[in-house]
Amino acid sequence: MGMGTRLFNKIAVVTGGGGGIGAEICSSFAKEGASVAVADIDIDAAQKVAAEINSSGSRAIALSFDVADIGATEKAADRTENELGPIDIWVNNAGVSYIVPFLDCTEELWDNTLRVNLTGTFIGCREAIGRMRQRKQGVILNMSSQSGKKGSSHYAAYCASKFGIIGLTQSLAVEFASSGIRVNALCPGVVMTTLWKDMKEDYASKRGIKTEEVIPYLEKRIPMGRLCTPGDIAGVAVFLASDESAYITGEAVNISGGQMML
Ligand SMILES: NC(=O)c1ccc[n+]([C@@H]2O[C@H](COP(=O)([O-])OP(=O)(O)OC[C@H]3O[C@@H](n4cnc5c(N)ncnc54)[C@H](O)[C@@H]3O)[C@@H](O)[C@H]2O)c1
């Protein structure tokens, strides 16, 4: 794979960077010349991604913190700026997802979903924007979903968190446009990462189909006829993180093979 320069000398933090979509965003940013702080609650996963980037000739560090922990997030941001330099790009990607009938959705499951997905994104945005504002430049990317634009049964907590991320994104885009900070959201369709593999059985039971029928069932509803890949998302993330998208802010970009168009 060749090296590009679209993010040359940029410093990026990617939460959930040890996992499926986040790991792909980390390596795509690195291939375009960024130095990357790979952040994940799973330190082994973060270290593995950072080591791959370092051995490919780009620079990365691994950070371990819970995105819903303000103090730990601040410390990790300090470490990033000490070791790599001032943060230019912050990707709030860490997230959790559960399919459960609404009346079985406990307060604990609701709270955990909102805490990681929405409060974690709020904390990341505050940490990043506080630093970026002083330099009058910066890019925030928040991971929403097609479930941030359309509700589904058995998915209330997740959809509420992902709708919330779009509201947060739009509000910050307006508030900080004059500070040179762009804030956009990504809305992917289904990617078969660990997150989705763990939900396949619950999805099958919600639709009344067999587990092995889940992927063909999903594919049939996508105009392009295939699921989303981490690479599909990383390509859009690179574009939105780079100056190529200098006039785009407050968007929630569909990456859904034509399934979502609003
Ligand atoms: N997979 C999909 O179909 C899909 C579709 C749309 C949006 N998304 C969103 O994309 C993001 C990434 O999803 P994925 O499919 O790559 O999931 P994944 O489970 O493969 O990876 C998520 C990563 O986040 C980390 N993480 C979880 N909770 C954390 C916390 N509290 N603090 C720090 N790190 C934490 C995990 O350790 C993991 O490495 C999520 O926000 C998800 O909601 C996924």
PDB file of N, CA, C and O and ligand atoms in Angstrom, residues 15-23 25 39-43 45-46 63-69 92-97 112 115-117 120-121 142-147 155 158 161-162 165 186-199 228 230 233 255, ligand 1:
ATOM      1  N   THR A  15     -10.723   7.191  19.156  1.00  0.00           N
ATOM      2  CA  THR A  15     -11.198   6.329  20.248  1.00  0.00           C
ATOM      3  C   THR A  15     -11.801   5.053  19.662  1.00  0.00           C
ATOM      4  O   THR A  15     -12.282   5.047  18.526  1.00  0.00           O
ATOM      5  N   GLY A  16     -11.741   3.983  20.430  1.00  0.00           N
ATOM      6  CA  GLY A  16     -12.153   2.687  19.890  1.00  0.00           C
ATOM      7  C   GLY A  16     -11.234   2.263  18.759  1.00  0.00           C
ATOM      8  O   GLY A  16     -11.599   1.468  17.895  1.00  0.00           O
ATOM      9  N   GLY A  17     -10.001   2.795  18.774  1.00  0.00           N
ATOM     10  CA  GLY A  17      -9.046   2.559  17.681  1.00  0.00           C
ATOM     11  C   GLY A  17      -8.488   1.145  17.641  1.00  0.00           C
ATOM     12  O   GLY A  17      -7.859   0.756  16.664  1.00  0.00           O
ATOM     13  N   GLY A  18      -8.711   0.379  18.711  1.00  0.00           N
ATOM     14  CA  GLY A  18      -8.233  -1.004  18.717  1.00  0.00           C
ATOM     15  C   GLY A  18      -9.185  -1.956  18.005  1.00  0.00           C
ATOM     16  O   GLY A  18      -8.818  -3.103  17.736  1.00  0.00           O
ATOM     17  N   GLY A  19     -10.415  -1.485  17.704  1.00  0.00           N
ATOM     18  CA  GLY A  19     -11.437  -2.371  17.141  1.00  0.00           C
ATOM     19  C   GLY A  19     -11.660  -2.186  15.659  1.00  0.00           C
ATOM     20  O   GLY A  19     -10.925  -1.444  15.006  1.00  0.00           O
ATOM     21  N   GLY A  20     -12.669  -2.866  15.139  1.00  0.00           N
ATOM     22  CA  GLY A  20     -12.934  -2.968  13.695  1.00  0.00           C
ATOM     23  C   GLY A  20     -12.818  -1.686  12.889  1.00  0.00           C
ATOM     24  O   GLY A  20     -11.853  -1.475  12.150  1.00  0.00           O
ATOM     25  N   ILE A  21     -13.797  -0.790  13.020  1.00  0.00           N
ATOM     26  CA  ILE A  21     -13.824   0.418  12.189  1.00  0.00           C
ATOM     27  C   ILE A  21     -12.725   1.382  12.632  1.00  0.00           C
ATOM     28  O   ILE A  21     -12.007   1.956  11.799  1.00  0.00           O
ATOM     29  N   GLY A  22     -12.561   1.540  13.938  1.00  0.00           N
ATOM     30  CA  GLY A  22     -11.565   2.473  14.469  1.00  0.00           C
ATOM     31  C   GLY A  22     -10.151   2.107  14.055  1.00  0.00           C
ATOM     32  O   GLY A  22      -9.347   2.973  13.708  1.00  0.00           O
ATOM     33  N   ALA A  23      -9.835   0.807  14.066  1.00  0.00           N
ATOM     34  CA  ALA A  23      -8.491   0.355  13.682  1.00  0.00           C
ATOM     35  C   ALA A  23      -8.217   0.704  12.220  1.00  0.00           C
ATOM     36  O   ALA A  23      -7.105   1.116  11.863  1.00  0.00           O
ATOM     37  N   ILE A  25      -9.592   3.175  10.538  1.00  0.00           N
ATOM     38  CA  ILE A  25      -9.417   4.633  10.453  1.00  0.00           C
ATOM     39  C   ILE A  25      -7.990   5.002  10.883  1.00  0.00           C
ATOM     40  O   ILE A  25      -7.322   5.812  10.228  1.00  0.00           O
ATOM     41  N   ALA A  39      -6.594   4.957  20.718  1.00  0.00           N
ATOM     42  CA  ALA A  39      -7.168   4.941  22.067  1.00  0.00           C
ATOM     43  C   ALA A  39      -8.214   3.847  22.172  1.00  0.00           C
ATOM     44  O   ALA A  39      -9.106   3.765  21.328  1.00  0.00           O
ATOM     45  N   ASP A  40      -8.096   3.022  23.209  1.00  0.00           N
ATOM     46  CA  ASP A  40      -9.108   1.980  23.397  1.00  0.00           C
ATOM     47  C   ASP A  40      -9.113   1.550  24.860  1.00  0.00           C
ATOM     48  O   ASP A  40      -8.064   1.531  25.506  1.00  0.00           O
ATOM     49  N   ILE A  41     -10.266   1.168  25.356  1.00  0.00           N
ATOM     50  CA  ILE A  41     -10.353   0.644  26.730  1.00  0.00           C
ATOM     51  C   ILE A  41      -9.593  -0.679  26.803  1.00  0.00           C
ATOM     52  O   ILE A  41      -9.094  -1.063  27.857  1.00  0.00           O
ATOM     53  N   ASP A  42      -9.473  -1.350  25.675  1.00  0.00           N
ATOM     54  CA  ASP A  42      -8.713  -2.608  25.557  1.00  0.00           C
ATOM     55  C   ASP A  42      -7.278  -2.263  25.139  1.00  0.00           C
ATOM     56  O   ASP A  42      -7.000  -2.031  23.955  1.00  0.00           O
ATOM     57  N   ILE A  43      -6.366  -2.190  26.114  1.00  0.00           N
ATOM     58  CA  ILE A  43      -5.005  -1.720  25.842  1.00  0.00           C
ATOM     59  C   ILE A  43      -4.248  -2.643  24.896  1.00  0.00           C
ATOM     60  O   ILE A  43      -3.490  -2.177  24.044  1.00  0.00           O
ATOM     61  N   ALA A  45      -5.435  -4.387  22.444  1.00  0.00           N
ATOM     62  CA  ALA A  45      -5.909  -4.104  21.085  1.00  0.00           C
ATOM     63  C   ALA A  45      -5.287  -2.811  20.568  1.00  0.00           C
ATOM     64  O   ALA A  45      -4.821  -2.740  19.422  1.00  0.00           O
ATOM     65  N   ALA A  46      -5.243  -1.780  21.428  1.00  0.00           N
ATOM     66  CA  ALA A  46      -4.666  -0.493  21.003  1.00  0.00           C
ATOM     67  C   ALA A  46      -3.187  -0.641  20.687  1.00  0.00           C
ATOM     68  O   ALA A  46      -2.684  -0.103  19.693  1.00  0.00           O
ATOM     69  N   LEU A  63      -3.110   4.378  23.713  1.00  0.00           N
ATOM     70  CA  LEU A  63      -3.657   4.965  24.937  1.00  0.00           C
ATOM     71  C   LEU A  63      -4.787   4.089  25.428  1.00  0.00           C
ATOM     72  O   LEU A  63      -5.568   3.581  24.615  1.00  0.00           O
ATOM     73  N   SER A  64      -4.879   3.918  26.747  1.00  0.00           N
ATOM     74  CA  SER A  64      -5.985   3.139  27.289  1.00  0.00           C
ATOM     75  C   SER A  64      -6.814   4.000  28.225  1.00  0.00           C
ATOM     76  O   SER A  64      -6.322   4.446  29.251  1.00  0.00           O
ATOM     77  N   PHE A  65      -8.045   4.282  27.832  1.00  0.00           N
ATOM     78  CA  PHE A  65      -8.970   4.974  28.753  1.00  0.00           C
ATOM     79  C   PHE A  65     -10.407   4.713  28.335  1.00  0.00           C
ATOM     80  O   PHE A  65     -10.693   4.377  27.198  1.00  0.00           O
ATOM     81  N   ASP A  66     -11.293   4.884  29.313  1.00  0.00           N
ATOM     82  CA  ASP A  66     -12.728   4.779  29.070  1.00  0.00           C
ATOM     83  C   ASP A  66     -13.205   6.143  28.575  1.00  0.00           C
ATOM     84  O   ASP A  66     -13.013   7.153  29.256  1.00  0.00           O
ATOM     85  N   VAL A  67     -13.844   6.186  27.421  1.00  0.00           N
ATOM     86  CA  VAL A  67     -14.266   7.478  26.843  1.00  0.00           C
ATOM     87  C   VAL A  67     -15.267   8.225  27.721  1.00  0.00           C
ATOM     88  O   VAL A  67     -15.435   9.434  27.562  1.00  0.00           O
ATOM     89  N   ALA A  68     -15.910   7.520  28.646  1.00  0.00           N
ATOM     90  CA  ALA A  68     -16.885   8.182  29.524  1.00  0.00           C
ATOM     91  C   ALA A  68     -16.240   8.735  30.798  1.00  0.00           C
ATOM     92  O   ALA A  68     -16.938   9.264  31.660  1.00  0.00           O
ATOM     93  N   ASP A  69     -14.922   8.635  30.901  1.00  0.00           N
ATOM     94  CA  ASP A  69     -14.190   9.104  32.083  1.00  0.00           C
ATOM     95  C   ASP A  69     -13.461  10.415  31.734  1.00  0.00           C
ATOM     96  O   ASP A  69     -12.468  10.410  31.005  1.00  0.00           O
ATOM     97  N   ASN A  92     -14.341  10.462  17.615  1.00  0.00           N
ATOM     98  CA  ASN A  92     -15.105   9.788  18.672  1.00  0.00           C
ATOM     99  C   ASN A  92     -15.801   8.583  18.047  1.00  0.00           C
ATOM    100  O   ASN A  92     -16.909   8.694  17.516  1.00  0.00           O
ATOM    101  N   ASN A  93     -15.113   7.443  18.101  1.00  0.00           N
ATOM    102  CA  ASN A  93     -15.603   6.239  17.423  1.00  0.00           C
ATOM    103  C   ASN A  93     -16.024   5.130  18.388  1.00  0.00           C
ATOM    104  O   ASN A  93     -16.840   4.283  18.035  1.00  0.00           O
ATOM    105  N   ALA A  94     -15.481   5.113  19.606  1.00  0.00           N
ATOM    106  CA  ALA A  94     -15.801   4.023  20.542  1.00  0.00           C
ATOM    107  C   ALA A  94     -17.314   3.946  20.739  1.00  0.00           C
ATOM    108  O   ALA A  94     -17.990   4.965  20.859  1.00  0.00           O
ATOM    109  N   GLY A  95     -17.831   2.731  20.751  1.00  0.00           N
ATOM    110  CA  GLY A  95     -19.271   2.594  20.953  1.00  0.00           C
ATOM    111  C   GLY A  95     -19.658   1.183  21.324  1.00  0.00           C
ATOM    112  O   GLY A  95     -18.879   0.234  21.141  1.00  0.00           O
ATOM    113  N   VAL A  96     -20.858   1.054  21.912  1.00  0.00           N
ATOM    114  CA  VAL A  96     -21.419  -0.260  22.243  1.00  0.00           C
ATOM    115  C   VAL A  96     -22.823  -0.348  21.643  1.00  0.00           C
ATOM    116  O   VAL A  96     -23.434   0.673  21.343  1.00  0.00           O
ATOM    117  N   SER A  97     -23.290  -1.576  21.458  1.00  0.00           N
ATOM    118  CA  SER A  97     -24.563  -1.773  20.760  1.00  0.00           C
ATOM    119  C   SER A  97     -25.232  -3.048  21.235  1.00  0.00           C
ATOM    120  O   SER A  97     -24.586  -4.091  21.322  1.00  0.00           O
ATOM    121  N   ASN A 112     -25.689   2.441  30.142  1.00  0.00           N
ATOM    122  CA  ASN A 112     -24.376   2.102  29.588  1.00  0.00           C
ATOM    123  C   ASN A 112     -24.269   2.520  28.123  1.00  0.00           C
ATOM    124  O   ASN A 112     -23.236   3.037  27.681  1.00  0.00           O
ATOM    125  N   ARG A 115     -24.039   6.307  28.062  1.00  0.00           N
ATOM    126  CA  ARG A 115     -22.791   6.729  28.700  1.00  0.00           C
ATOM    127  C   ARG A 115     -21.614   6.609  27.727  1.00  0.00           C
ATOM    128  O   ARG A 115     -20.867   7.560  27.524  1.00  0.00           O
ATOM    129  N   VAL A 116     -21.465   5.454  27.110  1.00  0.00           N
ATOM    130  CA  VAL A 116     -20.326   5.265  26.206  1.00  0.00           C
ATOM    131  C   VAL A 116     -20.555   6.047  24.903  1.00  0.00           C
ATOM    132  O   VAL A 116     -19.700   6.837  24.479  1.00  0.00           O
ATOM    133  N   ASN A 117     -21.690   5.841  24.259  1.00  0.00           N
ATOM    134  CA  ASN A 117     -21.888   6.386  22.914  1.00  0.00           C
ATOM    135  C   ASN A 117     -22.082   7.905  22.919  1.00  0.00           C
ATOM    136  O   ASN A 117     -21.453   8.608  22.109  1.00  0.00           O
ATOM    137  N   GLY A 120     -19.655   9.763  26.099  1.00  0.00           N
ATOM    138  CA  GLY A 120     -18.264   9.599  25.660  1.00  0.00           C
ATOM    139  C   GLY A 120     -17.935  10.553  24.515  1.00  0.00           C
ATOM    140  O   GLY A 120     -16.842  11.129  24.465  1.00  0.00           O
ATOM    141  N   THR A 121     -18.870  10.734  23.617  1.00  0.00           N
ATOM    142  CA  THR A 121     -18.663  11.651  22.485  1.00  0.00           C
ATOM    143  C   THR A 121     -18.639  13.103  22.970  1.00  0.00           C
ATOM    144  O   THR A 121     -17.803  13.904  22.539  1.00  0.00           O
ATOM    145  N   ASN A 142     -17.517  12.389  14.562  1.00  0.00           N
ATOM    146  CA  ASN A 142     -18.294  11.619  15.527  1.00  0.00           C
ATOM    147  C   ASN A 142     -18.970  10.447  14.828  1.00  0.00           C
ATOM    148  O   ASN A 142     -19.608  10.623  13.788  1.00  0.00           O
ATOM    149  N   MET A 143     -18.822   9.243  15.404  1.00  0.00           N
ATOM    150  CA  MET A 143     -19.401   8.060  14.768  1.00  0.00           C
ATOM    151  C   MET A 143     -20.863   7.909  15.152  1.00  0.00           C
ATOM    152  O   MET A 143     -21.189   7.504  16.263  1.00  0.00           O
ATOM    153  N   SER A 144     -21.730   8.269  14.229  1.00  0.00           N
ATOM    154  CA  SER A 144     -23.151   7.973  14.407  1.00  0.00           C
ATOM    155  C   SER A 144     -23.428   6.670  13.667  1.00  0.00           C
ATOM    156  O   SER A 144     -22.636   5.722  13.763  1.00  0.00           O
ATOM    157  N   SER A 145     -24.520   6.589  12.919  1.00  0.00           N
ATOM    158  CA  SER A 145     -24.930   5.333  12.278  1.00  0.00           C
ATOM    159  C   SER A 145     -26.135   5.645  11.413  1.00  0.00           C
ATOM    160  O   SER A 145     -26.759   6.700  11.579  1.00  0.00           O
ATOM    161  N   GLN A 146     -26.520   4.714  10.542  1.00  0.00           N
ATOM    162  CA  GLN A 146     -27.833   4.894   9.896  1.00  0.00           C
ATOM    163  C   GLN A 146     -28.923   4.827  10.968  1.00  0.00           C
ATOM    164  O   GLN A 146     -30.002   5.386  10.791  1.00  0.00           O
ATOM    165  N   SER A 147     -28.591   4.204  12.110  1.00  0.00           N
ATOM    166  CA  SER A 147     -29.505   4.169  13.254  1.00  0.00           C
ATOM    167  C   SER A 147     -29.539   5.504  13.987  1.00  0.00           C
ATOM    168  O   SER A 147     -30.240   5.641  14.984  1.00  0.00           O
ATOM    169  N   TYR A 155     -34.122  -1.579  19.384  1.00  0.00           N
ATOM    170  CA  TYR A 155     -32.858  -0.860  19.226  1.00  0.00           C
ATOM    171  C   TYR A 155     -32.956   0.558  19.795  1.00  0.00           C
ATOM    172  O   TYR A 155     -32.201   1.442  19.387  1.00  0.00           O
ATOM    173  N   TYR A 158     -29.706   2.307  21.500  1.00  0.00           N
ATOM    174  CA  TYR A 158     -28.663   2.587  20.510  1.00  0.00           C
ATOM    175  C   TYR A 158     -29.095   3.727  19.582  1.00  0.00           C
ATOM    176  O   TYR A 158     -28.330   4.663  19.340  1.00  0.00           O
ATOM    177  N   SER A 161     -28.951   7.044  21.267  1.00  0.00           N
ATOM    178  CA  SER A 161     -27.577   7.546  21.413  1.00  0.00           C
ATOM    179  C   SER A 161     -27.043   8.074  20.084  1.00  0.00           C
ATOM    180  O   SER A 161     -26.359   9.089  20.047  1.00  0.00           O
ATOM    181  N   LYS A 162     -27.371   7.398  18.995  1.00  0.00           N
ATOM    182  CA  LYS A 162     -26.817   7.807  17.692  1.00  0.00           C
ATOM    183  C   LYS A 162     -27.541   9.020  17.110  1.00  0.00           C
ATOM    184  O   LYS A 162     -26.930   9.846  16.427  1.00  0.00           O
ATOM    185  N   ILE A 165     -25.966  11.930  18.927  1.00  0.00           N
ATOM    186  CA  ILE A 165     -24.651  12.310  18.391  1.00  0.00           C
ATOM    187  C   ILE A 165     -24.811  13.287  17.219  1.00  0.00           C
ATOM    188  O   ILE A 165     -24.026  14.226  17.064  1.00  0.00           O
ATOM    189  N   LEU A 186     -20.439  10.548  10.955  1.00  0.00           N
ATOM    190  CA  LEU A 186     -20.462   9.492   9.946  1.00  0.00           C
ATOM    191  C   LEU A 186     -21.628   8.552  10.262  1.00  0.00           C
ATOM    192  O   LEU A 186     -21.840   8.196  11.434  1.00  0.00           O
ATOM    193  N   CYS A 187     -22.352   8.145   9.239  1.00  0.00           N
ATOM    194  CA  CYS A 187     -23.524   7.284   9.431  1.00  0.00           C
ATOM    195  C   CYS A 187     -23.415   6.026   8.575  1.00  0.00           C
ATOM    196  O   CYS A 187     -24.037   5.924   7.509  1.00  0.00           O
ATOM    197  N   PRO A 188     -22.625   5.048   9.041  1.00  0.00           N
ATOM    198  CA  PRO A 188     -22.457   3.827   8.251  1.00  0.00           C
ATOM    199  C   PRO A 188     -23.643   2.877   8.382  1.00  0.00           C
ATOM    200  O   PRO A 188     -24.358   2.892   9.391  1.00  0.00           O
ATOM    201  N   GLY A 189     -23.786   2.036   7.385  1.00  0.00           N
ATOM    202  CA  GLY A 189     -24.668   0.879   7.472  1.00  0.00           C
ATOM    203  C   GLY A 189     -23.930  -0.241   8.192  1.00  0.00           C
ATOM    204  O   GLY A 189     -22.899  -0.013   8.832  1.00  0.00           O
ATOM    205  N   VAL A 190     -24.446  -1.464   8.063  1.00  0.00           N
ATOM    206  CA  VAL A 190     -23.905  -2.592   8.843  1.00  0.00           C
ATOM    207  C   VAL A 190     -22.515  -3.031   8.354  1.00  0.00           C
ATOM    208  O   VAL A 190     -22.308  -3.260   7.153  1.00  0.00           O
ATOM    209  N   VAL A 191     -21.569  -3.126   9.304  1.00  0.00           N
ATOM    210  CA  VAL A 191     -20.231  -3.676   9.059  1.00  0.00           C
ATOM    211  C   VAL A 191     -20.081  -4.906   9.968  1.00  0.00           C
ATOM    212  O   VAL A 191     -20.367  -4.818  11.158  1.00  0.00           O
ATOM    213  N   MET A 192     -19.603  -6.029   9.445  1.00  0.00           N
ATOM    214  CA  MET A 192     -19.503  -7.238  10.276  1.00  0.00           C
ATOM    215  C   MET A 192     -18.271  -7.248  11.174  1.00  0.00           C
ATOM    216  O   MET A 192     -17.384  -8.075  11.072  1.00  0.00           O
ATOM    217  N   THR A 193     -18.209  -6.280  12.081  1.00  0.00           N
ATOM    218  CA  THR A 193     -17.160  -6.253  13.113  1.00  0.00           C
ATOM    219  C   THR A 193     -17.622  -7.102  14.293  1.00  0.00           C
ATOM    220  O   THR A 193     -18.727  -7.641  14.284  1.00  0.00           O
ATOM    221  N   THR A 194     -16.772  -7.169  15.328  1.00  0.00           N
ATOM    222  CA  THR A 194     -17.143  -7.876  16.567  1.00  0.00           C
ATOM    223  C   THR A 194     -18.478  -7.378  17.099  1.00  0.00           C
ATOM    224  O   THR A 194     -19.317  -8.154  17.552  1.00  0.00           O
ATOM    225  N   LEU A 195     -18.650  -6.057  17.036  1.00  0.00           N
ATOM    226  CA  LEU A 195     -19.882  -5.443  17.548  1.00  0.00           C
ATOM    227  C   LEU A 195     -21.114  -6.101  16.924  1.00  0.00           C
ATOM    228  O   LEU A 195     -22.059  -6.472  17.610  1.00  0.00           O
ATOM    229  N   TRP A 196     -21.076  -6.297  15.608  1.00  0.00           N
ATOM    230  CA  TRP A 196     -22.247  -6.860  14.923  1.00  0.00           C
ATOM    231  C   TRP A 196     -22.316  -8.375  15.049  1.00  0.00           C
ATOM    232  O   TRP A 196     -23.391  -8.937  15.196  1.00  0.00           O
ATOM    233  N   LYS A 197     -21.143  -9.035  15.007  1.00  0.00           N
ATOM    234  CA  LYS A 197     -21.132 -10.503  15.146  1.00  0.00           C
ATOM    235  C   LYS A 197     -21.797 -10.911  16.453  1.00  0.00           C
ATOM    236  O   LYS A 197     -22.537 -11.886  16.518  1.00  0.00           O
ATOM    237  N   ASP A 198     -21.517 -10.115  17.534  1.00  0.00           N
ATOM    238  CA  ASP A 198     -22.100 -10.412  18.847  1.00  0.00           C
ATOM    239  C   ASP A 198     -23.622 -10.212  18.872  1.00  0.00           C
ATOM    240  O   ASP A 198     -24.289 -10.696  19.781  1.00  0.00           O
ATOM    241  N   MET A 199     -24.155  -9.462  17.895  1.00  0.00           N
ATOM    242  CA  MET A 199     -25.598  -9.166  17.898  1.00  0.00           C
ATOM    243  C   MET A 199     -26.390 -10.014  16.910  1.00  0.00           C
ATOM    244  O   MET A 199     -27.617  -9.917  16.855  1.00  0.00           O
ATOM    245  N   CYS A 228     -21.407  -2.846   4.389  1.00  0.00           N
ATOM    246  CA  CYS A 228     -20.368  -1.820   4.464  1.00  0.00           C
ATOM    247  C   CYS A 228     -19.067  -2.476   4.947  1.00  0.00           C
ATOM    248  O   CYS A 228     -19.103  -3.484   5.666  1.00  0.00           O
ATOM    249  N   PRO A 230     -15.021  -1.671   6.763  1.00  0.00           N
ATOM    250  CA  PRO A 230     -14.262  -0.631   7.476  1.00  0.00           C
ATOM    251  C   PRO A 230     -13.564   0.320   6.499  1.00  0.00           C
ATOM    252  O   PRO A 230     -13.479   1.523   6.750  1.00  0.00           O
ATOM    253  N   ILE A 233     -15.644   3.218   5.278  1.00  0.00           N
ATOM    254  CA  ILE A 233     -15.792   4.291   6.269  1.00  0.00           C
ATOM    255  C   ILE A 233     -14.491   5.080   6.396  1.00  0.00           C
ATOM    256  O   ILE A 233     -14.500   6.312   6.450  1.00  0.00           O
ATOM    257  N   ILE A 255     -23.039   6.371   4.768  1.00  0.00           N
ATOM    258  CA  ILE A 255     -22.114   5.449   4.100  1.00  0.00           C
ATOM    259  C   ILE A 255     -22.853   4.115   4.113  1.00  0.00           C
ATOM    260  O   ILE A 255     -22.577   3.231   4.917  1.00  0.00           O
TER     261      ILE A 255
HETATM  262  N1  LIG B   1     -20.395  -2.274  12.939  1.00  0.00           N
HETATM  263  C1  LIG B   1     -21.405  -1.601  12.461  1.00  0.00           C
HETATM  264  O1  LIG B   1     -22.247  -2.147  11.735  1.00  0.00           O
HETATM  265  C2  LIG B   1     -21.574  -0.140  12.765  1.00  0.00           C
HETATM  266  C3  LIG B   1     -22.477   0.597  11.990  1.00  0.00           C
HETATM  267  C4  LIG B   1     -22.663   1.947  12.263  1.00  0.00           C
HETATM  268  C5  LIG B   1     -21.947   2.544  13.279  1.00  0.00           C
HETATM  269  N2  LIG B   1     -21.078   1.805  14.018  1.00  0.00           N
HETATM  270  C6  LIG B   1     -20.356   2.488  15.087  1.00  0.00           C
HETATM  271  O2  LIG B   1     -18.973   2.453  14.791  1.00  0.00           O
HETATM  272  C7  LIG B   1     -18.220   2.489  16.003  1.00  0.00           C
HETATM  273  C8  LIG B   1     -17.202   1.362  16.004  1.00  0.00           C
HETATM  274  O3  LIG B   1     -17.881   0.134  15.916  1.00  0.00           O
HETATM  275  P1  LIG B   1     -17.219  -1.257  15.512  1.00  0.00           P
HETATM  276  O4  LIG B   1     -18.234  -1.966  14.728  1.00  0.00           O
HETATM  277  O5  LIG B   1     -15.868  -1.026  14.967  1.00  0.00           O
HETATM  278  O6  LIG B   1     -17.187  -1.920  16.966  1.00  0.00           O
HETATM  279  P2  LIG B   1     -16.086  -2.850  17.665  1.00  0.00           P
HETATM  280  O7  LIG B   1     -16.796  -3.426  18.845  1.00  0.00           O
HETATM  281  O8  LIG B   1     -15.451  -3.756  16.678  1.00  0.00           O
HETATM  282  O9  LIG B   1     -15.017  -1.789  18.144  1.00  0.00           O
HETATM  283  C9  LIG B   1     -15.321  -0.852  19.140  1.00  0.00           C
HETATM  284  C10 LIG B   1     -14.059  -0.549  19.929  1.00  0.00           C
HETATM  285  O10 LIG B   1     -14.400   0.411  20.947  1.00  0.00           O
HETATM  286  C11 LIG B   1     -13.793   0.004  22.160  1.00  0.00           C
HETATM  287  N3  LIG B   1     -14.588   0.521  23.284  1.00  0.00           N
HETATM  288  C12 LIG B   1     -15.802   0.085  23.699  1.00  0.00           C
HETATM  289  N4  LIG B   1     -16.205   0.777  24.769  1.00  0.00           N
HETATM  290  C13 LIG B   1     -15.215   1.666  25.061  1.00  0.00           C
HETATM  291  C14 LIG B   1     -15.052   2.669  26.050  1.00  0.00           C
HETATM  292  N5  LIG B   1     -15.979   2.864  26.998  1.00  0.00           N
HETATM  293  N6  LIG B   1     -13.925   3.419  26.023  1.00  0.00           N
HETATM  294  C15 LIG B   1     -12.985   3.208  25.084  1.00  0.00           C
HETATM  295  N7  LIG B   1     -13.068   2.279  24.118  1.00  0.00           N
HETATM  296  C16 LIG B   1     -14.182   1.515  24.107  1.00  0.00           C
HETATM  297  C17 LIG B   1     -13.782  -1.508  22.111  1.00  0.00           C
HETATM  298  O11 LIG B   1     -12.798  -2.060  22.981  1.00  0.00           O
HETATM  299  C18 LIG B   1     -13.503  -1.786  20.640  1.00  0.00           C
HETATM  300  O12 LIG B   1     -12.118  -1.922  20.362  1.00  0.00           O
HETATM  301  C19 LIG B   1     -19.250   2.425  17.135  1.00  0.00           C
HETATM  302  O13 LIG B   1     -19.520   3.734  17.599  1.00  0.00           O
HETATM  303  C20 LIG B   1     -20.469   1.844  16.445  1.00  0.00           C
HETATM  304  O14 LIG B   1     -21.666   2.200  17.104  1.00  0.00           O
HETATM  305  C21 LIG B   1     -20.866   0.484  13.773  1.00  0.00           C
END
